[in-house]
Every structure is written in C-alpha cells, then in structure tokens.
Coordinates of C-alpha atoms in Angstrom, one line a residue:
X1 CA -53.4 -28.5 -18.5
X2 CA -52.1 -25.4 -20.3
X3 CA -48.4 -24.7 -20.9
X4 CA -46.9 -22.9 -17.9
X5 CA -43.6 -21.0 -17.5
X6 CA -41.8 -20.0 -14.3
X7 CA -38.8 -17.6 -14.3
X8 CA -36.4 -18.2 -11.3
X9 CA -33.9 -15.4 -11.3
X10 CA -31.0 -15.0 -8.9
X11 CA -32.7 -12.0 -7.2
X12 CA -36.2 -11.8 -5.7
X13 CA -36.5 -8.2 -6.5
X14 CA -35.3 -8.1 -10.2
X15 CA -33.3 -4.8 -10.1
X16 CA -30.0 -4.9 -12.0
X17 CA -27.3 -2.3 -12.8
X18 CA -26.3 -1.7 -16.4
X19 CA -23.3 -3.9 -17.3
X20 CA -24.3 -6.7 -14.9
X21 CA -25.2 -10.3 -15.7
X22 CA -28.6 -11.8 -15.2
X23 CA -28.4 -15.4 -13.9
X24 CA -31.3 -17.8 -13.3
X25 CA -33.3 -20.5 -15.0
X26 CA -36.6 -21.0 -16.8
X27 CA -39.0 -23.9 -16.0
X28 CA -41.3 -24.7 -18.9
X29 CA -44.0 -27.3 -18.5
X30 CA -46.0 -28.7 -21.4
X31 CA -48.8 -31.3 -21.3
X32 CA -48.5 -32.7 -24.9
X33 CA -46.2 -32.9 -27.8
X34 CA -46.1 -29.8 -29.9
X35 CA -44.8 -29.1 -33.4
X36 CA -42.7 -25.9 -33.3
X37 CA -40.2 -24.0 -35.4
X38 CA -38.0 -23.1 -32.5
X39 CA -38.0 -22.1 -28.8
X40 CA -35.9 -19.1 -27.9
X41 CA -35.2 -16.6 -25.1
X42 CA -35.0 -12.9 -25.7
X43 CA -33.8 -9.9 -23.6
X44 CA -35.4 -6.7 -24.8
X45 CA -35.2 -3.1 -23.8
X46 CA -37.2 -0.3 -25.4
X47 CA -38.8 3.1 -25.0
X48 CA -42.3 4.0 -26.2
X49 CA -44.2 7.3 -26.1
X50 CA -47.8 7.9 -27.1
X51 CA -50.3 10.7 -26.5
X52 CA -53.1 12.5 -28.2
X53 CA -54.2 16.2 -28.4
X54 CA -57.7 17.2 -29.3
X55 CA -58.3 20.3 -31.4
X56 CA -61.4 22.1 -32.6
X57 CA -61.8 19.9 -35.7
X58 CA -59.6 16.9 -35.3
X59 CA -57.4 14.9 -32.9
X60 CA -53.7 14.5 -33.4
X61 CA -51.9 11.3 -32.3
X62 CA -48.2 11.3 -31.4
X63 CA -46.0 8.2 -30.9
X64 CA -42.4 7.1 -30.9
X65 CA -40.3 4.0 -30.4
X66 CA -36.6 3.5 -29.6
X67 CA -34.8 0.1 -29.2
X68 CA -32.0 -0.1 -26.7
X69 CA -31.4 -3.9 -26.4
X70 CA -32.4 -7.0 -28.3
X71 CA -30.7 -10.3 -27.8
X72 CA -32.0 -13.7 -28.9
X73 CA -30.8 -17.2 -27.9
X74 CA -32.3 -20.4 -29.3
X75 CA -32.8 -23.2 -26.7
X76 CA -34.6 -25.7 -29.0
X77 CA -34.2 -26.1 -32.8
X78 CA -36.0 -29.4 -33.6
X79 CA -39.5 -29.9 -35.0
X80 CA -41.2 -32.0 -32.3
X81 CA -41.3 -30.5 -28.8
X82 CA -41.9 -33.3 -26.3
X83 CA -44.2 -33.0 -23.3
X84 CA -42.8 -32.7 -19.7
X85 CA -40.7 -30.2 -17.8
X86 CA -37.9 -28.4 -19.6
X87 CA -35.2 -26.5 -17.7
X88 CA -33.1 -23.7 -19.3
X89 CA -30.2 -22.0 -17.6
X90 CA -29.9 -18.2 -18.2
X91 CA -26.8 -16.0 -18.3
X92 CA -27.6 -12.7 -20.0
X93 CA -25.6 -9.5 -19.9
X94 CA -27.1 -6.0 -19.8
X95 CA -25.0 -3.4 -21.9
X96 CA -23.5 -0.6 -19.8
X97 CA -25.1 2.2 -21.9
X98 CA -28.7 1.1 -21.3
X99 CA -30.9 3.9 -19.7
X100 CA -32.7 3.3 -16.4
X101 CA -36.2 2.0 -16.2
X102 CA -38.8 4.7 -15.7
X103 CA -42.4 5.5 -16.5
X104 CA -44.4 8.6 -17.1
X105 CA -47.9 9.5 -18.2
X106 CA -47.0 9.5 -21.9
X107 CA -44.2 7.0 -22.2
X108 CA -41.9 4.5 -20.5
X109 CA -38.6 2.7 -20.7
X110 CA -38.9 -1.0 -19.9
X111 CA -36.9 -4.2 -20.0
X112 CA -38.3 -7.8 -20.3
X113 CA -37.0 -11.4 -20.4
X114 CA -39.3 -13.5 -22.6
X115 CA -39.5 -17.1 -23.7
X116 CA -41.3 -17.7 -27.1
X117 CA -42.6 -21.0 -28.5
X118 CA -42.6 -20.3 -32.3
X119 CA -45.4 -22.4 -33.9
X120 CA -45.6 -23.0 -37.6
X121 CA -49.4 -22.8 -37.6
X122 CA -51.2 -20.6 -35.1
X123 CA -50.2 -17.9 -32.7
X124 CA -46.9 -18.1 -30.8
X125 CA -46.8 -18.6 -27.1
X126 CA -44.9 -15.9 -25.3
X127 CA -44.1 -15.7 -21.6
X128 CA -42.6 -12.5 -20.2
X129 CA -40.8 -11.5 -17.0
X130 CA -40.2 -7.7 -16.5
X131 CA -37.0 -6.5 -14.9
X132 CA -35.8 -3.1 -13.7
X133 CA -32.4 -1.7 -14.9
X134 CA -30.5 1.1 -13.2
X135 CA -27.9 2.9 -15.3
X136 CA -24.8 3.5 -13.1
X137 CA -23.6 7.0 -12.8
X138 CA -20.6 7.8 -10.6
X139 CA -20.8 11.5 -9.8
X140 CA -17.0 11.7 -9.0
X141 CA -16.0 11.1 -12.6
X142 CA -17.4 14.5 -13.7
X143 CA -16.0 17.5 -11.9
X144 CA -19.0 19.7 -12.9
X145 CA -21.3 17.8 -10.5
X146 CA -19.1 18.9 -7.5
X147 CA -19.3 22.6 -8.4
X148 CA -21.8 24.8 -6.5
X149 CA -24.9 26.1 -8.3
X150 CA -26.6 29.4 -7.7
X151 CA -29.8 31.2 -8.7
X152 CA -30.8 34.8 -8.0
X153 CA -34.1 36.7 -8.4
X154 CA -35.3 40.3 -8.0
X155 CA -39.0 41.0 -7.6
X156 CA -41.1 44.1 -7.1
X157 CA -44.5 43.6 -5.5
X158 CA -46.2 46.7 -6.8
X159 CA -46.0 48.8 -9.9
X160 CA -45.9 52.5 -10.6
X161 CA -47.1 54.8 -9.0
X162 CA -47.3 52.5 -5.8
X163 CA -43.9 50.8 -6.5
X164 CA -42.2 49.4 -3.4
X165 CA -38.7 48.2 -2.6
X166 CA -37.5 45.0 -4.3
X167 CA -37.2 41.5 -2.7
X168 CA -33.7 40.2 -3.5
X169 CA -33.3 36.4 -3.1
X170 CA -30.3 34.1 -3.7
X171 CA -30.4 30.3 -3.6
X172 CA -27.0 28.4 -3.3
X173 CA -26.3 24.6 -3.4
X174 CA -22.8 23.3 -2.5
X175 CA -22.9 20.8 -5.4
X176 CA -25.3 19.7 -8.1
X177 CA -24.8 15.9 -7.9
X178 CA -26.7 13.8 -5.4
X179 CA -28.0 10.2 -4.9
X180 CA -31.2 8.8 -3.5
X181 CA -31.6 8.9 0.3
X182 CA -29.1 11.8 0.4
X183 CA -29.7 15.2 2.0
X184 CA -29.5 18.2 -0.4
X185 CA -28.2 21.1 1.7
X186 CA -29.2 24.6 0.5
X187 CA -28.8 28.2 1.7
X188 CA -31.3 30.9 0.9
X189 CA -30.6 34.6 1.4
X190 CA -33.6 37.0 1.4
X191 CA -33.4 40.8 1.5
X192 CA -36.9 42.1 1.8
X193 CA -36.8 45.9 1.0
X194 CA -40.6 46.1 0.7
X195 CA -42.1 48.5 3.3
X196 CA -45.6 47.0 3.3
X197 CA -45.3 43.1 2.9
X198 CA -43.7 40.3 4.8
X199 CA -42.6 36.9 3.5
X200 CA -44.7 34.5 5.4
X201 CA -42.8 31.3 4.6
X202 CA -40.6 29.3 2.2
X203 CA -41.6 26.2 0.3
X204 CA -38.8 23.8 -0.8
X205 CA -39.5 20.9 -3.2
X206 CA -37.7 18.5 -5.6
X207 CA -39.3 18.4 -9.0
X208 CA -39.0 15.5 -11.5
X209 CA -39.3 16.6 -15.1
X210 CA -40.1 14.3 -18.0
X211 CA -39.5 15.2 -21.7
X212 CA -41.2 12.9 -24.2
X213 CA -40.2 13.1 -27.9
X214 CA -42.5 11.7 -30.6
X215 CA -41.2 10.8 -34.0
X216 CA -44.5 10.6 -35.9
X217 CA -44.8 13.6 -36.1
X218 CA -41.9 15.2 -34.3
X219 CA -43.1 17.0 -31.2
X220 CA -42.1 17.3 -27.5
X221 CA -44.3 16.9 -24.5
X222 CA -43.5 17.8 -20.9
X223 CA -44.6 16.6 -17.6
X224 CA -43.6 17.7 -14.1
X225 CA -44.1 15.8 -10.8
X226 CA -43.3 16.9 -7.2
X227 CA -41.3 14.2 -5.4
X228 CA -41.0 15.7 -2.0
X229 CA -42.1 19.1 -0.5
X230 CA -41.3 20.8 2.8
X231 CA -42.5 24.1 4.3
X232 CA -40.4 26.5 6.4
X233 CA -42.7 28.8 8.4
X234 CA -40.1 31.3 9.5
X235 CA -41.0 34.8 8.4
X236 CA -38.9 37.5 6.8
X237 CA -40.2 40.8 8.0
X238 CA -40.4 43.9 5.9
X239 CA -37.3 46.0 5.6
X240 CA -35.2 43.2 7.0
X241 CA -32.8 40.4 5.9
X242 CA -32.8 36.7 6.7
X243 CA -30.8 33.6 5.8
X244 CA -32.3 30.1 5.6
X245 CA -30.1 27.1 5.9
X246 CA -31.7 23.6 5.7
X247 CA -31.7 20.4 3.7
X248 CA -34.2 18.2 1.9
X249 CA -33.8 14.5 1.2
X250 CA -34.0 12.8 -2.2
X251 CA -36.6 10.1 -2.1
X252 CA -35.7 6.4 -2.3
X253 CA -36.0 4.6 -5.6
X254 CA -35.6 7.8 -7.6
X255 CA -34.4 7.0 -11.2
X256 CA -31.1 8.6 -12.2
X257 CA -31.0 11.6 -14.4
X258 CA -30.7 11.2 -18.2
X259 CA -27.6 12.7 -19.7
X260 CA -28.2 11.7 -23.3
X261 CA -30.5 14.2 -25.0
X262 CA -31.2 11.7 -27.9
X263 CA -33.4 9.5 -25.9
X264 CA -37.1 9.9 -26.5
X265 CA -37.8 9.7 -22.8
X266 CA -35.6 12.3 -21.1
X267 CA -35.6 12.7 -17.3
X268 CA -34.0 15.5 -15.2
X269 CA -34.5 17.1 -11.8
X270 CA -34.6 20.6 -10.2
X271 CA -34.7 22.0 -6.6
X272 CA -37.3 24.7 -6.4
X273 CA -37.8 27.3 -3.7
X274 CA -40.9 29.5 -3.5
X275 CA -41.1 32.6 -1.4
X276 CA -44.7 32.9 0.0
X277 CA -45.7 36.6 -0.2
X278 CA -49.4 36.1 0.5
X279 CA -52.2 38.4 -0.4
X280 CA -52.7 38.7 -4.2
X281 CA -49.1 38.5 -5.3
X282 CA -47.4 35.7 -7.2
X283 CA -44.9 33.6 -5.3
X284 CA -41.2 34.2 -6.2
X285 CA -39.6 31.1 -7.7
X286 CA -36.0 30.1 -7.6
X287 CA -34.8 26.9 -9.3
X288 CA -31.5 25.2 -9.7
X289 CA -30.8 21.9 -11.6
X290 CA -29.6 18.8 -9.7
X291 CA -28.2 15.5 -11.1
X292 CA -29.3 12.2 -9.5
X293 CA -26.7 9.5 -9.8
X294 CA -25.9 6.1 -8.2
X295 CA -22.6 6.9 -6.5
X296 CA -22.4 10.0 -4.3
X297 CA -19.7 12.6 -4.2
X298 CA -16.8 11.8 -1.7
X299 CA -17.2 15.1 0.3
X300 CA -21.0 14.6 0.7
X301 CA -21.1 10.9 1.6
X302 CA -21.8 11.7 5.2
X303 CA -25.3 12.9 4.3
X304 CA -26.5 9.6 2.8
X305 CA -29.1 7.8 4.9
X306 CA -29.6 4.0 5.0
X307 CA -33.4 4.4 5.4
X308 CA -35.8 6.9 4.1
X309 CA -36.1 9.7 6.7
X310 CA -39.7 10.6 7.8
X311 CA -40.5 14.2 8.2
X312 CA -44.1 15.0 9.0
X313 CA -45.5 18.4 9.4
X314 CA -48.5 18.2 11.8
X315 CA -51.6 19.5 10.0
X316 CA -54.6 20.8 11.9
X317 CA -56.6 17.6 11.2
X318 CA -53.7 15.4 12.4
X319 CA -53.2 17.6 15.5
X320 CA -56.9 17.3 16.3
X321 CA -56.7 13.5 16.0
X322 CA -53.6 13.3 18.2
X323 CA -55.3 15.4 20.9
X324 CA -58.5 13.3 20.7
X325 CA -56.6 10.0 21.2
X326 CA -54.0 11.2 23.7
X327 CA -55.1 10.1 27.2
X328 CA -56.0 12.8 29.6
X329 CA -54.2 13.0 32.9
X330 CA -55.9 11.0 35.7
X331 CA -57.6 12.8 38.5
X332 CA -57.1 12.2 42.2
X333 CA -60.1 9.9 42.5
X334 CA -59.0 7.9 39.5
X335 CA -55.5 7.5 40.9
X336 CA -56.9 6.2 44.3
X337 CA -59.3 3.9 42.5
X338 CA -56.5 2.6 40.2
X339 CA -54.3 1.8 43.2
X340 CA -57.1 -0.2 44.8
X341 CA -57.9 -2.2 41.7
X342 CA -54.2 -2.8 40.7
X343 CA -54.1 -6.0 42.7
X344 CA -57.1 -7.5 40.9
X345 CA -56.8 -6.2 37.4
X346 CA -53.9 -6.9 35.1
X347 CA -52.6 -3.9 33.1
X348 CA -52.9 -4.0 29.4
X349 CA -49.7 -4.0 27.4
X350 CA -49.3 -0.7 25.5
X351 CA -47.9 -0.8 22.0
X352 CA -45.2 1.9 21.8
X353 CA -44.5 3.8 18.7
X354 CA -41.9 6.4 17.9
X355 CA -44.5 8.9 16.6
X356 CA -48.1 8.7 15.4
X357 CA -48.7 7.6 11.8
X358 CA -49.3 10.1 9.0
X359 CA -52.9 11.3 8.5
X360 CA -52.6 10.5 4.8
X361 CA -52.5 6.7 5.5
X362 CA -55.4 6.6 7.9
X363 CA -58.4 8.1 6.1
X364 CA -61.8 7.4 7.7
X365 CA -64.0 4.8 6.1
X366 CA -67.1 5.6 4.0
X367 CA -70.5 6.1 5.5
X368 CA -71.8 2.7 4.1
X369 CA -68.8 0.9 5.6
X370 CA -69.2 2.6 9.0
X371 CA -72.9 1.7 9.2
X372 CA -72.4 -2.1 8.4
X373 CA -73.0 -4.5 11.2
X374 CA -70.0 -6.8 10.4
X375 CA -67.4 -4.1 9.8
X376 CA -64.6 -6.3 11.0
X377 CA -65.4 -9.1 8.5
X378 CA -66.0 -6.6 5.7
X379 CA -62.7 -4.9 6.4
X380 CA -60.8 -8.2 6.3
X381 CA -62.3 -9.3 3.0
X382 CA -61.7 -5.8 1.3
X383 CA -58.1 -5.8 2.6
X384 CA -57.4 -9.2 1.0
X385 CA -58.9 -8.1 -2.3
X386 CA -56.9 -4.9 -2.4
X387 CA -53.7 -6.8 -1.8
X388 CA -54.5 -9.2 -4.6
X389 CA -55.3 -6.4 -7.0
X390 CA -52.5 -3.9 -6.3
X391 CA -48.9 -5.2 -6.8
X392 CA -46.4 -2.4 -7.3
X393 CA -42.7 -2.9 -7.5
X394 CA -40.3 -0.8 -5.3
X395 CA -38.6 0.6 -8.4
X396 CA -40.8 2.6 -10.8
X397 CA -42.7 0.3 -13.0
X398 CA -42.7 -0.2 -16.8
X399 CA -46.4 0.1 -17.8
X400 CA -47.4 3.3 -19.5
X401 CA -50.5 5.4 -18.8
X402 CA -51.6 6.9 -22.1
X403 CA -53.7 10.0 -21.6
X404 CA -54.8 13.2 -23.3
X405 CA -52.3 16.0 -22.9
X406 CA -53.7 19.4 -22.0
X407 CA -53.3 22.2 -24.5
X408 CA -51.6 24.5 -22.0
X409 CA -49.4 24.1 -18.9
X410 CA -49.5 20.9 -16.9
X411 CA -50.1 20.9 -13.1
X412 CA -48.1 18.8 -10.7
X413 CA -49.6 15.4 -10.0
X414 CA -48.4 12.0 -8.9
X415 CA -48.8 8.6 -10.5
X416 CA -48.1 6.6 -7.3
X417 CA -51.0 4.5 -6.1
X418 CA -51.6 4.3 -2.4
X419 CA -53.6 1.7 -0.5
X420 CA -55.5 3.4 2.3
X421 CA -56.5 1.3 5.3
X422 CA -58.6 2.3 8.3
X423 CA -57.9 -0.7 10.6
X424 CA -55.4 -0.1 13.3
X425 CA -54.7 3.5 12.4
X426 CA -54.7 6.6 14.6
X427 CA -58.2 7.8 14.1
X428 CA -60.0 4.4 14.2
X429 CA -61.0 1.9 16.9
X430 CA -60.4 -1.9 16.7
X431 CA -63.7 -2.4 14.7
X432 CA -62.5 -0.2 11.9
X433 CA -64.9 2.6 12.6
X434 CA -63.8 6.2 12.6
X435 CA -63.7 7.9 15.9
X436 CA -65.5 10.9 14.4
X437 CA -68.5 8.7 13.6
X438 CA -68.3 6.3 16.6
X439 CA -70.2 8.4 19.0
X440 CA -73.0 9.2 16.6
X441 CA -73.4 5.5 15.7
X442 CA -73.3 4.0 19.2
X443 CA -75.9 6.2 21.0
X444 CA -76.4 5.9 24.8
X445 CA -74.6 2.8 26.1
X446 CA -76.3 0.9 28.9
X447 CA -74.7 -1.6 31.3
X448 CA -76.1 -4.6 29.4
X449 CA -74.9 -3.4 26.1
X450 CA -71.5 -2.7 27.6
X451 CA -71.2 -6.2 29.0
X452 CA -72.2 -7.7 25.6
X453 CA -69.6 -5.7 23.9
X454 CA -66.9 -6.7 26.4
X455 CA -67.7 -10.4 25.9
X456 CA -67.5 -10.0 22.1
X457 CA -64.2 -8.2 22.4
X458 CA -62.8 -10.9 24.7
X459 CA -63.7 -13.6 22.1
X460 CA -62.2 -11.7 19.2
X461 CA -58.9 -10.5 20.7
X462 CA -57.2 -10.6 24.1
X463 CA -55.0 -7.6 23.4
X464 CA -56.5 -4.1 23.1
X465 CA -54.6 -0.8 22.9
X466 CA -54.7 1.3 26.0
X467 CA -55.4 4.4 24.0
X468 CA -58.6 2.9 22.5
X469 CA -59.8 1.6 25.9
X470 CA -59.3 5.0 27.5
X471 CA -61.2 6.7 24.6
X472 CA -64.1 4.3 25.0
X473 CA -64.2 4.6 28.8
X474 CA -64.2 8.4 28.6
X475 CA -67.1 8.2 26.1
X476 CA -69.1 5.9 28.3
X477 CA -68.5 8.1 31.3
X478 CA -69.8 11.2 29.4
X479 CA -72.9 9.3 28.2
X480 CA -73.7 8.1 31.8
X481 CA -73.3 11.6 33.1
X482 CA -75.7 12.9 30.4
X483 CA -78.2 10.2 31.3
X484 CA -78.0 11.1 35.0
X485 CA -78.6 14.7 34.3
X486 CA -81.6 13.8 32.3
X487 CA -83.1 11.7 35.2
X488 CA -82.4 14.6 37.6
X489 CA -84.4 17.0 35.4

C-alpha cells in the first residue's frame, strides 16, 4: 500500500482572506518504516508567468517568478519514520499583504499547503493541497473610490466633403469602487447631431484586464476578458438627444483589483460602453476604470445582492424553442373530452419554474448521439464521466494555461469551462433527444408502436413533464392526420 496523505481543513471550500489563520490537520499513513532526513509542512504563495512569441526566424520565450509567501515547519526530525497513521495539527497564518489568487492565459498567482517527506536517498515525497486567498480591500478607507468618474467622446461619422454633425456622448458613474454581486449604476448621455444616421443600440460590458510582466527578458503582455455583457436596444434618432440610465452587476467570485504595480500579474477592470452606429462605421467606445474590492461603500450597500442576478436576453433561437414547447390553448372539443376523462385519468404533476433555462446550457446532442438506440444509457454514462473529469473550484483556479501570444491585438475570450447537458433541458425530451431531430427520427407512429413506447416510459419513470407529453401528443395527432389524408387520396 503506498503512502497516502489527507488534508482536513476547517473549511470545505478552502477560501481564506489575507491575514486569516488556516486551521486543520494532516493524516499521513505509511505502510513501512522509512529512513528520512525530516518531515515538514510548508505554506507557499507565488506568481509565475510564461509565454512564447514566434517570429520569422526564431521563437522568443518569456518567463517570470515572484515569491509572496514561504513558511516551513518541521513535524519530524528523527531518522527512522515508523509505519502507521500520523496526525499533525495545523495553525498557519496568511500575511495581510498577499495578493489574491487568480489565473490567466500566461500566468497565475497560487497558494498551496504541502507536506514533504525528505529522503536521504531517492526522490522526496510531496503532497499538496491548493487553497484560494482573497486579499481584503475596504473601499471606505480610500476616498478616491467614492468619487464619480466620467468619460466623454466626440465622433464624426463622415469626412470631408460629406462631413456630418458630431455624436457627443458622456458616460458617468457615481463611484469607482464596487464589490462582487453589486450593481454598477451608470448614466449615458447621447447627443446625435448626425442628419443621416441613428444609433441603433448601446452595449454595456465589464472588462477584466490582465498585465503579465516577464523578467527574462523584461516584457509586458496583455489579455482582456469580458465578464458580463448587456445590450440596450433603445434607439437614439438622428438630430435628437437621449439619456440612458441603467446598471450592470459585477459577477460573483470576481478577484479584487491589484493596486500594487510591482506584481508580475496585475489585474484591473473597466466598464465599457459601445454606441452601435451600424452600417460601415466603427462603434464609439467609452470606458471608465472601476475598482473591485471586498467591502462595499457605505452609500452603495443597498445595491449588493445575496445571489447572482440572472438576466437573459431572449435570442431568436431561444424564443423559437419557447414557442415550440409552450402548450397551445385547448379547443372546445378537447375541453369537453378533458372534462369527460377527468374522472378516470389522474393529472400529471407539472414542474414549475420561474423562467426557462438559458439556451447556452441546453445545446442539442450530436447526430451520432441522437441516432443511438440506448440514448438514455449512453447519456447517463457520459454524464458520470464528465463529472469525474471536470472539477472546477468556485473561485478562479491556480493552474496556468501556457499558450502562444499573438503578435498584434488580442480578442476577448473566456477561460471558463462549461459542461453542457441535453437531458432535462428546454429543447429535449426525456430520452435526451433534441426536439428538432425527434420528428425526423421517429417517422410515422402507429398505435402498436405508441403502446410499446408508453409501456417503456411507465417502466422507466412514473413522472413525466406535462410540456413534453403535450408536444408528443401534438406530434402524434399531426402524423395521424397526415396518414388519414394519404388513405383518402
């Protein structure tokens, strides 16, 4: 039996604020006597950056390392380490100046607790436990965070000799300091003096900006990621003025801003507004910096949510799915037939939901999956494998993704991994098949096939959604009408 080590911390989700103490114990089990130099526990915090850029003739590699924390405590100093179970109690302190845990495409800041068995001959045995650290930042201690911020822009859509009137825009925020799950109110004033073009909409987003600094050689690399985005479809007509007043929420688990410019992984945020002019014109951008902290301002604490607010803009595909699944109003004959059968049939229990799920989380299955006979069994096995493979912490992780940096500007892209499931979603039935492919796969349904399917459904599950049943009945009725029309002809 190999040597095993179990870390039992005082928190199931190992997220600690800077300046806190880490309490817990370590259970170390060995199957035989070992000759060691020492057994010690370390608490480490470091930042690493690494990327490469390819040129015409050669490839340049950039890297950097920065140590924030390193504490070592010996728990065994003798030569012979006996076999059995060894229990070590932990009480470690995180310094208050340690930066928050974060990760980007070219670097990361990570903290780990490790137990090392130092052997005189051979490789050391090291067991690690990653933890997440959040550096505390009270926005009330700095008066600059409570001051309003403002940005102005002036843009001409055409040039001489077809020059038009300018578009004057002003973006104002009541303060620059906010916390996760807090609404960021903003006011946008637009004066459209162009006689030919309208502003068709406004796009508001919160941007996360990474700055990576390498030491060998000295060079900076940048990366931008969009955390949240919202679209306001209200138009600003030509030769008119309009004022937009709205708010956007800071996502949960957002790392706090970095205020020390000497860190090799620097993190800051901006609120960006784009004026959609359409046609072949470039969008007008307005951007103001915001600071993400851990304690909100006193006069803005009413805008902090306890849960992440869900704002979904219905896309054409999602609206089509909602209309497809929404039950149609019953006719007079169906109402009379339903009253007659009410005494003999038990109504199904409907599962209520506040609103339909997002289309992003209910993608249809692949063609090979939809054509399999045992789709239910295949879906269950694939779901278990996905859960075993993907394990992401709630707070941003510590592993780095080392890639090749582009030579020019970088586009916005996310690093978050999503696990898509088809079972039980809006656009699928109880077998996991997509409603778009269900009609083409089933073909004409006869009474015998219908009875067999009903028996199989009764054996598999006793509760079926009313929405799915109505969709299937409507599909069967349409097929039977088509068959009757064919017999008549």
